[in-house]
Tab-separated table of C-alpha atoms and ligand atoms in Angstrom:
chain	number	residue	atom	x	y	z
A	1480	MET	CA	127.184	131.511	159.374
A	1481	ILE	CA	128.170	128.105	160.671
A	1482	ASN	CA	131.394	128.152	162.618
A	1483	THR	CA	133.495	125.276	161.360
A	1484	ASN	CA	137.220	124.918	160.896
A	1485	ILE	CA	137.163	123.067	157.602
A	1486	ARG	CA	137.036	124.575	154.111
A	1487	ILE	CA	136.579	122.997	150.684
A	1488	GLY	CA	138.040	124.237	147.416
A	1489	HIS	CA	137.830	123.295	143.759
A	1490	GLY	CA	140.420	123.822	141.039
A	1491	PHE	CA	140.309	123.347	137.281
A	1492	ASP	CA	143.015	123.802	134.686
A	1493	VAL	CA	143.624	122.965	131.061
A	1494	HIS	CA	146.625	123.270	128.785
A	1495	LYS	CA	146.890	122.762	125.049
A	1496	PHE	CA	149.411	120.463	123.398
A	1497	SER	CA	152.005	122.167	121.238
A	1498	ALA	CA	151.946	121.097	117.568
A	1499	GLU	CA	155.207	119.237	117.997
A	1500	PHE	CA	156.917	117.589	120.918
A	1501	ASP	CA	159.605	119.810	122.415
A	1502	PRO	CA	162.176	117.742	124.333
A	1503	LYS	CA	162.993	120.889	126.314
A	1504	LYS	CA	159.383	120.944	127.508
A	1505	PRO	CA	158.644	117.367	128.615
A	1506	LEU	CA	155.191	116.418	129.852
A	1507	MET	CA	155.021	117.193	133.577
A	1508	LEU	CA	151.978	116.003	135.520
A	1509	ALA	CA	151.712	116.039	139.319
A	1510	GLY	CA	155.376	117.038	139.441
A	1511	PHE	CA	156.340	113.826	137.634
A	1512	GLN	CA	157.948	113.764	134.191
A	1513	LEU	CA	156.122	111.349	131.895
A	1514	ASP	CA	158.086	109.607	129.170
A	1515	GLU	CA	155.576	110.561	126.467
A	1516	PRO	CA	156.054	112.573	123.244
A	1517	TYR	CA	153.772	115.458	124.216
A	1518	SER	CA	154.476	119.031	125.296
A	1519	LEU	CA	151.979	121.469	126.760
A	1520	ILE	CA	151.881	125.158	125.854
A	1521	ALA	CA	152.262	127.196	129.028
A	1522	HIS	CA	154.020	130.123	130.638
A	1523	SER	CA	155.173	127.644	133.288
A	1524	ASP	CA	156.025	123.958	132.788
A	1525	GLY	CA	152.299	123.387	132.089
A	1526	ASP	CA	151.671	120.938	134.917
A	1527	VAL	CA	147.858	120.986	134.839
A	1528	VAL	CA	147.589	118.633	137.801
A	1529	LEU	CA	149.611	120.863	140.112
A	1530	HIS	CA	147.830	123.963	138.791
A	1531	ALA	CA	144.403	122.460	139.548
A	1532	LEU	CA	145.670	121.414	142.981
A	1533	CYS	CA	147.023	124.908	143.718
A	1534	ASP	CA	143.724	126.500	142.685
A	1535	ALA	CA	141.759	124.080	144.863
A	1536	LEU	CA	143.950	124.894	147.867
A	1537	LEU	CA	143.822	128.651	147.233
A	1538	GLY	CA	140.061	128.398	146.753
A	1539	ALA	CA	139.597	126.550	150.031
A	1540	ALA	CA	141.629	129.186	151.886
A	1541	ALA	CA	139.778	132.036	150.097
A	1542	LEU	CA	143.094	133.252	148.718
A	1543	GLY	CA	142.069	133.850	145.116
A	1544	ASP	CA	143.651	131.894	142.298
A	1545	ILE	CA	146.979	130.900	140.855
A	1546	GLY	CA	146.819	133.638	138.188
A	1547	GLN	CA	146.686	136.350	140.876
A	1548	HIS	CA	149.696	134.980	142.711
A	1549	PHE	CA	151.689	133.928	139.625
A	1550	PRO	CA	150.584	136.134	136.701
A	1551	ASP	CA	151.497	134.804	133.257
A	1552	THR	CA	152.477	138.368	132.339
A	1553	ASP	CA	155.409	138.191	134.777
A	1554	THR	CA	158.459	137.460	132.635
A	1555	ASN	CA	160.388	136.384	135.750
A	1556	LEU	CA	158.019	133.431	136.011
A	1557	ALA	CA	158.576	132.168	132.454
A	1558	GLY	CA	159.181	128.431	132.475
A	1559	ILE	CA	158.664	128.238	136.246
A	1560	ASP	CA	158.636	124.749	137.763
A	1561	SER	CA	155.075	124.208	139.043
A	1562	LYS	CA	156.504	122.425	142.082
A	1563	GLU	CA	157.787	125.872	143.126
A	1564	ILE	CA	154.295	127.314	142.679
A	1565	LEU	CA	152.848	124.546	144.865
A	1566	LYS	CA	155.518	125.180	147.498
A	1567	SER	CA	154.485	128.855	147.668
A	1568	VAL	CA	150.803	127.925	147.902
A	1569	LEU	CA	151.546	125.463	150.729
A	1570	ASN	CA	153.418	128.255	152.522
A	1571	LEU	CA	150.436	130.593	152.123
A	1572	LEU	CA	148.184	127.923	153.621
A	1573	GLU	CA	150.556	127.379	156.509
A	1574	ASP	CA	150.715	131.146	157.122
A	1575	GLY	CA	146.908	131.119	157.305
A	1576	GLY	CA	147.030	128.327	159.892
A	1577	PHE	CA	145.651	125.696	157.512
A	1578	GLY	CA	146.593	122.068	156.949
A	1579	ILE	CA	145.347	119.776	154.194
A	1580	VAL	CA	142.795	117.116	155.134
A	1581	ASN	CA	142.683	115.390	151.741
A	1582	ILE	CA	142.835	116.016	148.011
A	1583	ASP	CA	141.007	114.307	145.164
A	1584	ILE	CA	142.169	114.857	141.601
A	1585	THR	CA	140.665	113.884	138.259
A	1586	ALA	CA	142.967	114.256	135.259
A	1587	VAL	CA	141.195	114.264	131.892
A	1588	ALA	CA	143.219	113.135	128.894
A	1589	GLN	CA	142.502	111.180	125.736
A	1590	VAL	CA	146.242	110.892	125.181
A	1591	PRO	CA	148.614	109.868	126.560
A	1592	LYS	CA	147.302	106.988	128.637
A	1593	LEU	CA	147.852	108.111	132.226
A	1594	SER	CA	147.229	104.856	134.076
A	1595	PRO	CA	150.818	103.533	133.652
A	1596	SER	CA	152.122	106.668	135.424
A	1597	ARG	CA	149.426	106.855	138.101
A	1598	VAL	CA	151.508	105.446	140.960
A	1599	ASP	CA	154.484	107.669	140.100
A	1600	MET	CA	152.220	110.724	139.993
A	1601	LEU	CA	150.632	109.742	143.321
A	1602	ASP	CA	154.046	109.260	144.940
A	1603	SER	CA	155.085	112.668	143.647
A	1604	LEU	CA	151.936	114.318	145.049
A	1605	CYS	CA	152.505	112.719	148.456
A	1606	ARG	CA	156.128	113.851	148.448
A	1607	LEU	CA	155.246	117.418	147.440
A	1608	THR	CA	152.371	117.857	149.884
A	1609	GLY	CA	153.732	115.777	152.759
A	1610	LEU	CA	150.454	113.847	152.808
A	1611	ASP	CA	150.241	110.079	153.152
A	1612	ARG	CA	148.639	107.949	150.464
A	1613	GLY	CA	145.381	107.672	152.401
A	1614	ARG	CA	144.774	111.399	151.858
A	1615	VAL	CA	145.654	111.750	148.175
A	1616	ASN	CA	143.615	110.362	145.301
A	1617	LEU	CA	144.322	110.639	141.588
A	1618	LYS	CA	141.868	109.461	138.974
A	1619	ALA	CA	142.342	109.516	135.219
A	1620	THR	CA	139.619	109.556	132.611
A	1621	THR	CA	139.092	110.268	128.931
A	1622	THR	CA	136.126	112.089	127.399
A	1623	GLU	CA	135.223	109.140	125.156
A	1624	ARG	CA	136.745	111.035	122.209
A	1625	MET	CA	134.298	113.950	122.608
A	1626	GLY	CA	135.266	117.628	122.739
A	1627	TYR	CA	138.712	119.223	122.850
A	1628	ILE	CA	140.180	116.549	125.081
A	1629	GLY	CA	138.708	113.832	122.863
A	1630	ARG	CA	140.265	115.490	119.795
A	1631	GLU	CA	143.619	115.170	121.583
A	1632	GLU	CA	144.092	118.948	121.776
A	1633	GLY	CA	145.247	119.051	125.392
A	1634	ILE	CA	144.917	117.835	128.967
A	1635	ALA	CA	142.555	119.089	131.675
A	1636	CYS	CA	142.425	118.473	135.387
A	1637	HIS	CA	139.931	118.938	138.223
A	1638	CYS	CA	140.822	118.919	141.886
A	1639	VAL	CA	138.876	119.126	145.113
A	1640	ALA	CA	140.725	119.848	148.333
A	1641	LEU	CA	139.616	119.909	151.951
A	1642	ILE	CA	141.659	121.940	154.380
A	1643	GLY	CA	141.288	122.651	158.067
A	1644	LEU	CA	142.576	125.115	160.646
A	1645	VAL	CA	145.245	123.317	162.621
B	1907	MG	MG1	147.764	126.236	134.156
């Protein structure tokens, strides 16, 4: 075993669009509400970006996954704001003596176009994590119309996070 104080984690999440836009369930990505006529089916607010981020952070700290900490069978968590989930995950990291070095996120969506909201999503991520812009990256891509994302069935997100013992 190599004794180092940094840990890497990866997170992936996907949520399916509901058949019709539900104004009570606006599209939330990275804690930012996009002005787009899409809703995601989820026990929570369906923020795939924050879910992938939480899983990357939990993975890096060897703390399992978001489903263990926030089971979708828990009726008390129905409709939970994913910013609250991230807050809890950040607390768990802090309790473990960890701080975030950097995060790199890739959101995968055919629709809607994410680039117009990229800066708002980045600002939101920095605000929520307390990281400066030099430590947070958010990329957006399509799947060139292939597969479930290409068929406009939902949105996916990957995240890699590096954390270190502080
Ligand atoms: Mg999720």
